[in-house]
Coordinates of C-alpha atoms in Angstrom, one line a residue:
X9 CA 24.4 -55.8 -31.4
X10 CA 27.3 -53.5 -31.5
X11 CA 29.8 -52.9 -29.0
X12 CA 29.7 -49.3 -27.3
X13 CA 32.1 -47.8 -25.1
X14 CA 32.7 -44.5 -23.6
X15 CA 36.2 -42.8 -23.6
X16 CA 37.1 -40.0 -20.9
X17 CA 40.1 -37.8 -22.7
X18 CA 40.4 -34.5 -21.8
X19 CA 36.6 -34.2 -22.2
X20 CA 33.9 -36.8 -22.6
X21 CA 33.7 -38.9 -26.1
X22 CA 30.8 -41.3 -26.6
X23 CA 29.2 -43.1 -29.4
X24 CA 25.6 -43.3 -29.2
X25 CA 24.0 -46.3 -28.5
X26 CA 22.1 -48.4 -31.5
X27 CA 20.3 -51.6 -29.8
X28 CA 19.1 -53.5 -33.0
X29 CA 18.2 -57.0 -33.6
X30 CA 19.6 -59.3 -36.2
X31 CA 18.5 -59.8 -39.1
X32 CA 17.1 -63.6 -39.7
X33 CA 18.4 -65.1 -43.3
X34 CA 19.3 -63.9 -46.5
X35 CA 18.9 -60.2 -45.3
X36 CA 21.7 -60.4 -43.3
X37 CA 24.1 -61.5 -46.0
X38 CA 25.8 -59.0 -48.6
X39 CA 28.7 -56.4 -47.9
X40 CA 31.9 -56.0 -47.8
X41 CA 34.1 -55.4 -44.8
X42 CA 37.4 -53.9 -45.5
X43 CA 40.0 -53.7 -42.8
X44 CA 43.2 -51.0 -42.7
X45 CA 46.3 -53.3 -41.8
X46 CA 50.3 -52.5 -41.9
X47 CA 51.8 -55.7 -43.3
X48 CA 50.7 -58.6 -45.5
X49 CA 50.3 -62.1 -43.8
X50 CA 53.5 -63.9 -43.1
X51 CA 51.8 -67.2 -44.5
X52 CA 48.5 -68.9 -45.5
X53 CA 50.0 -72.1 -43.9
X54 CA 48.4 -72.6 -40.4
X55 CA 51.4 -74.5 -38.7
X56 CA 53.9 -71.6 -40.1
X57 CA 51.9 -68.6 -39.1
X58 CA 53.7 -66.2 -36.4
X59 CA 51.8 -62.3 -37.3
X60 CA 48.5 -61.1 -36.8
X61 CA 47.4 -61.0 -39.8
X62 CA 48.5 -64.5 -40.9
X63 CA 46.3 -65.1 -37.7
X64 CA 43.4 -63.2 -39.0
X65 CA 43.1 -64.7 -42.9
X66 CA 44.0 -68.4 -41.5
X67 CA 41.3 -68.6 -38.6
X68 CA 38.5 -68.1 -40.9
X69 CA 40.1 -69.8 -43.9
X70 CA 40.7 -73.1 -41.8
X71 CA 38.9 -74.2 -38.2
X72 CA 39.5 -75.4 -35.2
X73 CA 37.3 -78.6 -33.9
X74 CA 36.2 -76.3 -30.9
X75 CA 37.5 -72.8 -30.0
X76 CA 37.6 -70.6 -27.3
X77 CA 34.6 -68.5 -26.2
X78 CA 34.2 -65.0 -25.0
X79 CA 35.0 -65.9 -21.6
X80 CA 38.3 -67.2 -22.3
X81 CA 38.1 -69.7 -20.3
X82 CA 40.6 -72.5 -21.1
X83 CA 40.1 -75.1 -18.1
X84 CA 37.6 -78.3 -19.3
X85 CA 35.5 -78.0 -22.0
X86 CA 32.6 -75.0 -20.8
X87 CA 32.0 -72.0 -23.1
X88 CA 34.0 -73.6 -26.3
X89 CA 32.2 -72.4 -29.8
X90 CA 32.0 -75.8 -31.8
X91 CA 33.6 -75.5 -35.2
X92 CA 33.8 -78.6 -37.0
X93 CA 33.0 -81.0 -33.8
X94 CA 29.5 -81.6 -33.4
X95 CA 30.3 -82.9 -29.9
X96 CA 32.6 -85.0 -28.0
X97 CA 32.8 -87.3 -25.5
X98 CA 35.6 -87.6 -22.6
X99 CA 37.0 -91.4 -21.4
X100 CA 36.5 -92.5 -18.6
X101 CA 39.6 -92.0 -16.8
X102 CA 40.1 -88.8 -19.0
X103 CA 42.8 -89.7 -20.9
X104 CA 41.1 -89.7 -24.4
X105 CA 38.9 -87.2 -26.4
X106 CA 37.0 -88.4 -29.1
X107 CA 35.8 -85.6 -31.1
X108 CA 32.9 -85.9 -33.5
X109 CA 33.2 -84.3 -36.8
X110 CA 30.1 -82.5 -38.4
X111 CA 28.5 -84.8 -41.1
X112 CA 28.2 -81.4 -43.5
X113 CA 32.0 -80.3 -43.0
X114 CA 33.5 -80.0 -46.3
X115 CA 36.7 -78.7 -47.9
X116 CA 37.0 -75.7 -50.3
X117 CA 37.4 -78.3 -53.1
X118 CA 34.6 -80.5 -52.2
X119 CA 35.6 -83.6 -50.2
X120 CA 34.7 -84.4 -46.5
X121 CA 36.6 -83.7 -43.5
X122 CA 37.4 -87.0 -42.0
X123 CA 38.9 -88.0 -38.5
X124 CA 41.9 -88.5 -41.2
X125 CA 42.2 -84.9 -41.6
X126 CA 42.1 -84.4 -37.8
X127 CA 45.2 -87.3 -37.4
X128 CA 47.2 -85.7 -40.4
X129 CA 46.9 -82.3 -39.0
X130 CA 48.4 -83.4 -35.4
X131 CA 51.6 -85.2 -37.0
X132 CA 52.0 -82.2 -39.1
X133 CA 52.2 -79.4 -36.2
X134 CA 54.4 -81.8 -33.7
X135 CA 56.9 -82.9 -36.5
X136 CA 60.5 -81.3 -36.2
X137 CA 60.9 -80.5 -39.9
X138 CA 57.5 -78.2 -40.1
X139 CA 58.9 -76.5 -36.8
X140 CA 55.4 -75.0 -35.7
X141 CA 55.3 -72.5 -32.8
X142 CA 52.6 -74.5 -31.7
X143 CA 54.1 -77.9 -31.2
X144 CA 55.4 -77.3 -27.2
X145 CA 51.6 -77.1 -26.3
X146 CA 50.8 -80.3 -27.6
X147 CA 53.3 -82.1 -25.4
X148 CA 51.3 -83.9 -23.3
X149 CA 49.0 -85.6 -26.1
X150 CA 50.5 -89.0 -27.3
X151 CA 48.4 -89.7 -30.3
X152 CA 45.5 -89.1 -32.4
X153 CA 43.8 -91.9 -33.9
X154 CA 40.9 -92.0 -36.4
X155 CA 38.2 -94.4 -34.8
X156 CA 36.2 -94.1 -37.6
X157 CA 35.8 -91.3 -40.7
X158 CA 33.7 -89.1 -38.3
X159 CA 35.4 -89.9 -34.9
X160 CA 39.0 -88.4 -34.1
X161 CA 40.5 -89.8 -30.7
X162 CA 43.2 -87.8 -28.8
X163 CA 45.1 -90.0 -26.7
X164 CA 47.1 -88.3 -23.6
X165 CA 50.0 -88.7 -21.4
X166 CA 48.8 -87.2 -18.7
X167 CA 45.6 -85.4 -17.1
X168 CA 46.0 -81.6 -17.0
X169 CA 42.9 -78.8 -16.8
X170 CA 43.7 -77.5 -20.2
X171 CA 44.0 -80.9 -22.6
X172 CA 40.8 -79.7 -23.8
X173 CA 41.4 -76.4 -25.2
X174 CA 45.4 -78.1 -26.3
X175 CA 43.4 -80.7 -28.4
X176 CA 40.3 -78.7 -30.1
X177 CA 42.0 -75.0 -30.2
X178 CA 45.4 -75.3 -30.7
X179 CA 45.6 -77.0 -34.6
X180 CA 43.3 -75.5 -37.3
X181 CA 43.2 -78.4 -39.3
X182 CA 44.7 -79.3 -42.7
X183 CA 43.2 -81.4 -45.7
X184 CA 45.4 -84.8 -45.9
X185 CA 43.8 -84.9 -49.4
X186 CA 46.0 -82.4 -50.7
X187 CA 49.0 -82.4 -48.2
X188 CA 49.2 -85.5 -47.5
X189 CA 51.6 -86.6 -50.1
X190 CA 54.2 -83.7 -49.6
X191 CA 57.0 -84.9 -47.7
X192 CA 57.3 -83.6 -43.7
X193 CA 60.7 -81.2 -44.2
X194 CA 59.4 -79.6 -47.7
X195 CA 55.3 -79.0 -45.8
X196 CA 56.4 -75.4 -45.4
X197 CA 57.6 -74.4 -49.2
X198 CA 55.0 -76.6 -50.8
X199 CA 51.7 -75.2 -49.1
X200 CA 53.6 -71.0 -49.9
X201 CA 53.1 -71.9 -53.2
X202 CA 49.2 -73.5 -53.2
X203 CA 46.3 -71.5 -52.9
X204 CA 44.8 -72.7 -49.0
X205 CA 42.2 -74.8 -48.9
X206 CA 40.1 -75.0 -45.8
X207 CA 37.2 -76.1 -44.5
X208 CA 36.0 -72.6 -42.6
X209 CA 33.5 -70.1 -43.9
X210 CA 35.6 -68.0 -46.3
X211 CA 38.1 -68.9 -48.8
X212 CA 40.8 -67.0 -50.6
X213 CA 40.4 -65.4 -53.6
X214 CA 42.9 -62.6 -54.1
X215 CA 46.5 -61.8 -52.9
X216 CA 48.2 -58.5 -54.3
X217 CA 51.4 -58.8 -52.2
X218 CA 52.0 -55.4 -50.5
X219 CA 48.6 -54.0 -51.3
X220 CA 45.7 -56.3 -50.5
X221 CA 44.2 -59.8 -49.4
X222 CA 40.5 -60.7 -50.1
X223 CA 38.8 -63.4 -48.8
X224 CA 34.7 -64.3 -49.9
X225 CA 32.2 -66.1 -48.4
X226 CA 31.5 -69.7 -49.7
X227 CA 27.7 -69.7 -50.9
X228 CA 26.7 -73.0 -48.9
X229 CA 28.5 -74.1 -45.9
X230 CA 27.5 -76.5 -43.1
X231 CA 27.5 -73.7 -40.5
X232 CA 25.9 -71.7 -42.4
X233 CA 26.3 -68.6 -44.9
X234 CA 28.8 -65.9 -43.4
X235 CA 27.0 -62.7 -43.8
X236 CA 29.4 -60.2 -45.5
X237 CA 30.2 -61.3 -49.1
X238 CA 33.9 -60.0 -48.7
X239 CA 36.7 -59.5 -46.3
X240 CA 39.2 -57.3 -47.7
X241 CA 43.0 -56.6 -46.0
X242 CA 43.8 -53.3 -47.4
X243 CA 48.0 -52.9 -46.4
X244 CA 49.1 -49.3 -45.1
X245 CA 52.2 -49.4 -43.4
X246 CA 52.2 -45.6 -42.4
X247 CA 49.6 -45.9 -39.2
X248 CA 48.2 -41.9 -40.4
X249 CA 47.4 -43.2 -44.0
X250 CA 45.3 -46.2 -42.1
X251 CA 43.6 -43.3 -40.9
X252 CA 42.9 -41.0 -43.5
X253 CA 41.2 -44.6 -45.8
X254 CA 38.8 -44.9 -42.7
X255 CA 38.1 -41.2 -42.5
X256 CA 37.5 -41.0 -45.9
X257 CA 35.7 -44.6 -46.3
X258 CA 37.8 -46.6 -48.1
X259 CA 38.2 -48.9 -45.1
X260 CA 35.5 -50.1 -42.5
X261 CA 37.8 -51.1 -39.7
X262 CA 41.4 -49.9 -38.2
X263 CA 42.3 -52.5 -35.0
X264 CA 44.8 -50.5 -33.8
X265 CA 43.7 -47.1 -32.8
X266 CA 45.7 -44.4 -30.9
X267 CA 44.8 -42.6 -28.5
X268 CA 45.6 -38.4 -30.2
X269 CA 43.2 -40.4 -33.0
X270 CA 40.3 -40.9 -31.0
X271 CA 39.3 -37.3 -31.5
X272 CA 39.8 -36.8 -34.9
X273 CA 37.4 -40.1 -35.0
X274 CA 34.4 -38.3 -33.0
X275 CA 34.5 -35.1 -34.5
X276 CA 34.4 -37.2 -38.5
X277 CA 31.3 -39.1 -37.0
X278 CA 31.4 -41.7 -39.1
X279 CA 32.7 -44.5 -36.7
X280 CA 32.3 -46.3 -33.3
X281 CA 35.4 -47.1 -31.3
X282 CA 35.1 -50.8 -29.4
X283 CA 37.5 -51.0 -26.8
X284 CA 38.4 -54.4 -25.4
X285 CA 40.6 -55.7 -22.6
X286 CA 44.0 -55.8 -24.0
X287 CA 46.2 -59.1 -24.6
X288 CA 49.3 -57.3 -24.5
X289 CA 51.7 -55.8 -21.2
X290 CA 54.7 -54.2 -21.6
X291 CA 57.7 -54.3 -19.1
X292 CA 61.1 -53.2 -18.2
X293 CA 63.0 -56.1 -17.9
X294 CA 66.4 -56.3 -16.0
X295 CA 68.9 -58.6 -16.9
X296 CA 69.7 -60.8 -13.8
X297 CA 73.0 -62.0 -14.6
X298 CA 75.9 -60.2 -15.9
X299 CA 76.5 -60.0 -20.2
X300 CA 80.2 -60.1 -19.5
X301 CA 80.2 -62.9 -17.3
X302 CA 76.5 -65.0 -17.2
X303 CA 78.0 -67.1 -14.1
X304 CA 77.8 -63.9 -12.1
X305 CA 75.1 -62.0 -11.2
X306 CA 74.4 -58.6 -12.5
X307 CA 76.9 -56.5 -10.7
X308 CA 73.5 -54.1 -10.3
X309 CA 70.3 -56.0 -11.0
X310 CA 71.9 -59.2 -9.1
X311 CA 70.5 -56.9 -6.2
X312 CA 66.7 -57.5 -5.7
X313 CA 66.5 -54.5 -3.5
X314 CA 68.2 -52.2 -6.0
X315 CA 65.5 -53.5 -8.5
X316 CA 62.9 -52.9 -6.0
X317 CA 63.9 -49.0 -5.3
X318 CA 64.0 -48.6 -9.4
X319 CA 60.8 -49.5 -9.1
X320 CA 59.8 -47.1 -6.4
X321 CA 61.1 -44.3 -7.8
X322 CA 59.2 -44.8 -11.0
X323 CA 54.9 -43.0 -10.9
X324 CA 53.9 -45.6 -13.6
X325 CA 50.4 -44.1 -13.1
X326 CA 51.2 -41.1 -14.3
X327 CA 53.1 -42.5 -17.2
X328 CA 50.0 -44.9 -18.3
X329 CA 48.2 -41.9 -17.9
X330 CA 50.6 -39.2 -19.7
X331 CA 50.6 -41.3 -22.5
X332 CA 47.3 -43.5 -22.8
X333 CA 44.5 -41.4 -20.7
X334 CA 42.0 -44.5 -20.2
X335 CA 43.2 -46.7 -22.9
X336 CA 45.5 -48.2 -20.9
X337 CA 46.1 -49.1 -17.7
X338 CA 49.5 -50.2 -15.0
X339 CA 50.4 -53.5 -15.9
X340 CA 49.9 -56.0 -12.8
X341 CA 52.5 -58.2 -13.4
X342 CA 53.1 -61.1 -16.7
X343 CA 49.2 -61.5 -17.0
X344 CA 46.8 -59.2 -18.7
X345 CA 43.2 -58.5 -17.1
X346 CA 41.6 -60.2 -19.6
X347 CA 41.9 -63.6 -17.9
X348 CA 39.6 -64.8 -16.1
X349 CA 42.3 -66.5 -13.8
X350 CA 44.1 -63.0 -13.5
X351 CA 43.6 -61.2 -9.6
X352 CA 44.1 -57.6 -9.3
X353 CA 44.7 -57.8 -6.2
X354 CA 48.0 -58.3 -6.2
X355 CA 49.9 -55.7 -4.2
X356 CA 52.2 -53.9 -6.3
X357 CA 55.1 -51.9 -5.5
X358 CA 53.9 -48.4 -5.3
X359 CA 55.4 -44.9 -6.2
X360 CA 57.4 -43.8 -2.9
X361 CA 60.4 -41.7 -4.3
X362 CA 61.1 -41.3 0.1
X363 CA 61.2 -44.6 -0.1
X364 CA 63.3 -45.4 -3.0
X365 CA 65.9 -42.8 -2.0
X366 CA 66.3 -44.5 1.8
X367 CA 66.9 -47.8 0.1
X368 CA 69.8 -46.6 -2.2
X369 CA 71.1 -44.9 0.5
X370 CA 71.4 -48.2 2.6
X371 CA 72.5 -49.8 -0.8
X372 CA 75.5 -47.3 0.1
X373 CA 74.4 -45.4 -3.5
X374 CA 75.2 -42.4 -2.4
X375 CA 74.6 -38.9 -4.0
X376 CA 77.9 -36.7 -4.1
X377 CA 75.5 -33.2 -4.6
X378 CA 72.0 -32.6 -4.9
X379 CA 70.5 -33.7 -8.3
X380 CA 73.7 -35.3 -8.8
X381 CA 73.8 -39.3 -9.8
X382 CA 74.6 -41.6 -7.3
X383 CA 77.7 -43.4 -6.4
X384 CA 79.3 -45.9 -4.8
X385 CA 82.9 -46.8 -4.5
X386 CA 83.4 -44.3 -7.0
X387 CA 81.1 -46.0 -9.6
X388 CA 77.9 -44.3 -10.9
X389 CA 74.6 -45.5 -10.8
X390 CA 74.3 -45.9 -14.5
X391 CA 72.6 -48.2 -16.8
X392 CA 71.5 -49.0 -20.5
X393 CA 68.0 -50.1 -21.5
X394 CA 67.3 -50.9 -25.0
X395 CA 64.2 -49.8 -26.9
X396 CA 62.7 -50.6 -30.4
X397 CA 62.0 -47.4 -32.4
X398 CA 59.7 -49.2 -34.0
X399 CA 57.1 -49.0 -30.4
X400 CA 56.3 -45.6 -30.4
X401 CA 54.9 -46.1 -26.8
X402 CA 57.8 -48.0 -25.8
X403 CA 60.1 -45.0 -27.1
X404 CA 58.0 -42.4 -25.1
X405 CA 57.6 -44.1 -21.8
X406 CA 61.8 -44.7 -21.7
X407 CA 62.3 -41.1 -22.1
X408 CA 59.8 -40.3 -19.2
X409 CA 61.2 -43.1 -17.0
X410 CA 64.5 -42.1 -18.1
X411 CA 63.7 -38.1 -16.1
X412 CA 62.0 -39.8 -13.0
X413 CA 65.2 -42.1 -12.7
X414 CA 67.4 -39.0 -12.8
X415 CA 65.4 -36.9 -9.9
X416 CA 66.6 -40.3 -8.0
X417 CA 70.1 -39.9 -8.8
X418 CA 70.1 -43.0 -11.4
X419 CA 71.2 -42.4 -14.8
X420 CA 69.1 -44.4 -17.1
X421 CA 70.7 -44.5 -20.6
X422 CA 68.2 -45.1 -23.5
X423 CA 69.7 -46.8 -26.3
X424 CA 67.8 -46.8 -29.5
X425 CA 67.6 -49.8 -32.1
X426 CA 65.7 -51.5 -35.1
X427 CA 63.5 -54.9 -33.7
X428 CA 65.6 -57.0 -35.2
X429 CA 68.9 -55.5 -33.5
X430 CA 66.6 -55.5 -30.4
X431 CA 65.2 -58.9 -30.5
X432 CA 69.1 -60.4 -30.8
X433 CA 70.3 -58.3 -28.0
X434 CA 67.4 -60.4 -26.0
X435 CA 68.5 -63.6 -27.3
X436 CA 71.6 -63.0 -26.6
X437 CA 71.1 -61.9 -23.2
X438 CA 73.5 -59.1 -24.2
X439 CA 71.8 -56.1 -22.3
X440 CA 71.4 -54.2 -18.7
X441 CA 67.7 -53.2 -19.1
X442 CA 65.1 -53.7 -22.1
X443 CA 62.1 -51.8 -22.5
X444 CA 59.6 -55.4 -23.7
X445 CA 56.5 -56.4 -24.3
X446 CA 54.7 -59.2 -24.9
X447 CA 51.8 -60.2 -26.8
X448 CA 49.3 -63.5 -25.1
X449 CA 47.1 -66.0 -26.3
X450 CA 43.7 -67.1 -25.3
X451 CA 45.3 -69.2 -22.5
X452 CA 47.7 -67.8 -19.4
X453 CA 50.3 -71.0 -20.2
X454 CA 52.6 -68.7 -21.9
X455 CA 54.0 -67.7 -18.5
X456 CA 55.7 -70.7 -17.7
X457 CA 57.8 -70.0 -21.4
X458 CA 58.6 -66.3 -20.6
X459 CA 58.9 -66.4 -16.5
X460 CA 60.1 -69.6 -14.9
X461 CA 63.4 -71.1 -14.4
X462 CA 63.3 -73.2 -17.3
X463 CA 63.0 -71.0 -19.7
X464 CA 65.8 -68.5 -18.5
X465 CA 68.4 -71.0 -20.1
X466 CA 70.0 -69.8 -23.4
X467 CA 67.4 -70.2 -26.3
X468 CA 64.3 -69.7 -23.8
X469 CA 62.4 -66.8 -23.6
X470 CA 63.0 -65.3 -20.0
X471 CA 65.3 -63.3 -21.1
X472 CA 66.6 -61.5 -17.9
X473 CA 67.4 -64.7 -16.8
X474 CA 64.8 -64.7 -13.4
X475 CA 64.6 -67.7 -11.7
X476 CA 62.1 -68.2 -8.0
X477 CA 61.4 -72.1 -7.3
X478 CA 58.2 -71.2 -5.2
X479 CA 57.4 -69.1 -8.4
X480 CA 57.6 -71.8 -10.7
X481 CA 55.9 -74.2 -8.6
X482 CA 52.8 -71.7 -7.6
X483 CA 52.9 -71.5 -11.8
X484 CA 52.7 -75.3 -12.6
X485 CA 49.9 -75.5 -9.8
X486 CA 48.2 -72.5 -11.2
X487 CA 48.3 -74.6 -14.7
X488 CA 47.3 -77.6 -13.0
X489 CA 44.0 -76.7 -10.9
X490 CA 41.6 -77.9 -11.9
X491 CA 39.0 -75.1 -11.2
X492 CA 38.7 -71.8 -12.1
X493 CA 38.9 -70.4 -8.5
X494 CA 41.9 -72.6 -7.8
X495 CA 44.2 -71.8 -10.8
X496 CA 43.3 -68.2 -9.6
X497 CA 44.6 -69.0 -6.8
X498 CA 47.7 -70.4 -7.6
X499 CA 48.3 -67.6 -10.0
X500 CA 47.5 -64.7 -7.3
X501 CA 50.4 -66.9 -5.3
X502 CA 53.1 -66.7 -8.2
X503 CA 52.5 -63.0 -9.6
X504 CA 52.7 -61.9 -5.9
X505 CA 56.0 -63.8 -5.6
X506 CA 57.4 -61.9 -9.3
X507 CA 56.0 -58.6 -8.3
X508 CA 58.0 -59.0 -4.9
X509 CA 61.4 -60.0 -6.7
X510 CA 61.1 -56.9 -9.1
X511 CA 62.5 -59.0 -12.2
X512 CA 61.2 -55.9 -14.1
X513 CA 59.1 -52.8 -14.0
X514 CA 55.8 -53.8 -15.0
X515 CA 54.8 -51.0 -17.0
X516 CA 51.4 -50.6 -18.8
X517 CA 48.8 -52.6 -20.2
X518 CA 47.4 -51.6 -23.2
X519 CA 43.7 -51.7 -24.4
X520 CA 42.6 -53.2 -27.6
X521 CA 40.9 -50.0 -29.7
X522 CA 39.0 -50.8 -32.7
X523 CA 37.4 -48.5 -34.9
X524 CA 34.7 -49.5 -36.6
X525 CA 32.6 -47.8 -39.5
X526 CA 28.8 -46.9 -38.5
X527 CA 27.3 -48.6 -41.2
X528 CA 28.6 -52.6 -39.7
X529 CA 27.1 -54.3 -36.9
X530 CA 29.3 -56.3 -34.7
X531 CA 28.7 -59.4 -32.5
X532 CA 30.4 -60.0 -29.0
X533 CA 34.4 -60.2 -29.7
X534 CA 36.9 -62.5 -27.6
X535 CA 39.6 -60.0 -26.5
X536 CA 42.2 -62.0 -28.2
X537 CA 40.9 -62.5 -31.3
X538 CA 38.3 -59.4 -32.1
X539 CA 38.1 -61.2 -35.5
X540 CA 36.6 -64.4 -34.9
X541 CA 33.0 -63.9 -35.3
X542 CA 33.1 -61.7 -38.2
X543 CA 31.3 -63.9 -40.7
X544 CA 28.2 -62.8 -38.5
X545 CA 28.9 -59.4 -38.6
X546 CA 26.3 -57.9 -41.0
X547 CA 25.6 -54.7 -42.7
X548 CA 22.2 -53.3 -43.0
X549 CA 20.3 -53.4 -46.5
X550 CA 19.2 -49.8 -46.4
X551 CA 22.8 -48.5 -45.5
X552 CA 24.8 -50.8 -48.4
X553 CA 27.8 -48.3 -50.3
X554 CA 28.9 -49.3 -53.8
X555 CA 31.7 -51.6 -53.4
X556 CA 29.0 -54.2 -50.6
X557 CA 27.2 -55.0 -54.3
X558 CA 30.3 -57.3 -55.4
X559 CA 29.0 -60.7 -54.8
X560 CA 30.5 -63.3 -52.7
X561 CA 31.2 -65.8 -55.8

């Protein structure tokens, strides 16, 4: 069934509703999906994959033994999709795993997956010379054996809620058949230059570097045919040339729709917009410390009531709304909504400009005129945020945020820079104020390497450097519960504590907008991965275009 949503812009936009059963069997399969994207994949090698659209390709090139459902929900083992696990079973004392690999998985080239496979894959993604992003959430699992061919035990140092979803949906897994040989430190160069062989529903069958990546569906696979004969990437880096191939049909899906778009999209007619809770929150961070002299505190944001009346001063609803309508909304704090351990009730800090204005003037920030900035001991109130150019929103919230400062006497200075420039700056801790975001996974554990205490040390990502004991603690029990309701809990405990402190403005959170051409009928999509499922997606028989009769081969 395919995904509906209404959007309220300045008028009313809808997409009218098309209720209509699946297909059974060979009717459903045949078609060709293409999808408008702005880069090629960084790599076709799971443990070395850091973009979206390395994401994309891999994920249905390779599996997982389990992944995530639509729920999201990380804690034990309910609502996980199997992949190549048939089943598992827990030990006693919960310690071990042993997953059960299906009897039909095979690779692209033809031999079994074995518990071997499963083994291999774990040493690969935890060993220092591959360097995978992903290694730090496999930290608390000791070993993976291979009871026998079809049994893979995970072995753990400790109990936690989420060893379930570290062991099955972390690691898409690699063939030890062919990598198995290639020593640990060269893994990286050797699998660039070899065509990926997985085990998932499609393979890869073309690679035009800059122009386009094509994956097919294999003919016979042990979870069955993937309906659409083809995937196809088709690269555009200019967002408005995305747009014209899906207006004009040469692509079938554009995941990243904005909003002045939306009603160039209803008055074509041609496609359905899906909007799905966002993974992504953006945020004015303020450096804690000082860039001169990281001993000392910021000589302004050292002061949590200075941050706190920044914040006050700042109508982030009318920003959101300015520049999203309803395709975004105020970001709550470091979670997204999507979660299912996210509570909105947090209170925030709301807009009082009264109130922000009584605060700097007890802060001794005084105005010297009316409209004037504020002073104090001579010294302006005056400070630097940096912004990529390359986030259009980012850009245009900054200069909004920059004239609400001003009517509060603070003289926000927006300083403009490429992402790499940008990204240093952060590393470096060398910046006032910088206008961030970040992107989340399927789990809420990223917190704990963007927020706490540990990871504001040099080469960690909490960049400003904010650092609250009873926040780290309500964090590690949050990741510890082991129920949904209490890991809400905990988490309801530590975003209250962050959104007290003020460590940054949280700013918006934007929704995930996918357009989608008529003509393809979606499933049910995870919000952090829309992509997942699209081997069921199917096209209907009588509403085929040219380029759906290339066969899968």
């Amino acid at each position: 069934m395919t995904v509906r949503i209404l959007f309220t812009l300045s008028t009313i936009l809808f997409v009218a509703c098309r209720d209509e059963s699946h297909p059974a069997g060979k009717s459903a399969h045949g078609g060709t999906i293409v999808i408008a994207t702005t880069s090629d994949p960084d790599a076709f090698f799971p443990p070395a994959v850091l973009g979206m659209e390395g994401r994309q390709a891999t994920e249905l090139i390779y599996e997982y033994l389990a992944d995530v459902g639509v729920a999201m929900n990380t804690i034990g083992d309910s609502g996980f999709v199997k992949q190549l696990a048939s089943g598992w079973s827990w030990g006693r004392d919960s310690m071990t795993i042993a997953f059960h690999i299906h009897p039909g998985a095979r690779w692209h080239d033809g031999p079994r997956v074995t518990a071997r496979d499963v083994a291999f894959s774990f040493r690969v993604y935890t060993n220092p010379s591959v360097a995978s992003d992903v290694a730090s959430s496999l930290s608390d699992i000791d070993s993976v054996t291979a009871a026998d061919s079809a049994t893979a035990v995970f072995w753990f140092s400790r109990r936690t809620p989420r060893q379930f979803y570290d062991a099955a949906s972390q690691m898409l897994i690699l063939p030890s058949h062919i990598l198995g040989a290639v020593r640990m430190d060269s893994l990286r160069t050797v699998a660039a230059r070899q065509q990926p062989v997985g085990s998932g529903r499609f393979r890869l069958a073309l690679q035009k570097a800059g122009s386009r990546f094509e994956l097919r569906a294999l003919d016979k696979h042990y979870r069955g045919r993937a309906n659409p004969d083809r995937v196809v990437w088709t690269i555009t880096p200019e967002y408005q040339s995305a747009v014209t191939r899906l207006l004009g049909g040469e692509a079938d899906v554009f995941p990243t729709i904005r909003r002045e778009t939306i009603p160039q999209l209803a008055a074509k007619g041609n496609v359905n917009v899906v909007s799905l809770p966002g993974m992504d929150y953006a945020f004015m961070q303020f450096n804690l410390r000082n860039p001169a002299e990281p001993q000392r505190p910021h000589p302004l944001f050292g002061s949590r009531d200075l941050r706190r009346a920044i914040t006050l001063a700042l109508d982030r609803e009318s920003m959101v709304k300015n520049l999203f309508d309803t395709l975004a909304m105020v970001s709550i704090g470091p979670t997204v909504r999507a979660y299912p351990t996210t509570d909105t009730s947090v209170a925030q800090i709301p807009y009082d400009p009264k109130t922000a204005e009584r605060l700097l003037d007890s802060l001794r920030w005084r105005r010297p005129n009316p409209g004037g900035t504020r002073l104090k001991n001579g010294v302006p109130l005056r400070f630097d945020v940096i912004v990529p150019v390359s986030s259009m929103s980012r850009m245009r919230i900054a200069v909004l945020m920059q004239e609400q400062l001003r009517q509060a006497g603070v003289d926000m200075r927006i300083e403009q820079m490429d992402y790499t420039a940008f990204s240093a700056r952060q590393s470096e801790r060398s910046f006032d104020a910088a206008l961030a975001s970040w992107h989340l996974g399927s789990s809420p554990g990223a917190i704990r390497e963007t927020w706490t205490s540990a990871a504001a040390n040099k080469g960690g990502l909490n960049y400003g450097q904010y650092r609250n004991a009873a926040f780290d603690a309500a964090v590690d029990s949050a990741l510890n519960a082991r129920s949904m309701a209490a890991s809400r809990e905990y988490f309801r405990r530590a975003n209250q504590l962050i959104v007290d402190d003020a460590p940054a403005v949280w700013l918006y959170e934007p929704r995930t907008v996918i357009a989608i051409e008529r003509r393809i009928r979606t499933t049910p999509m995870r919000p952090s991965a829309w992509w997942l499922d699209i081997g069921s997606w199917w096209i209907p028989p009588s509403e085929r275009i040219g380029r759906d009769g290339v066969p899968g081969g």
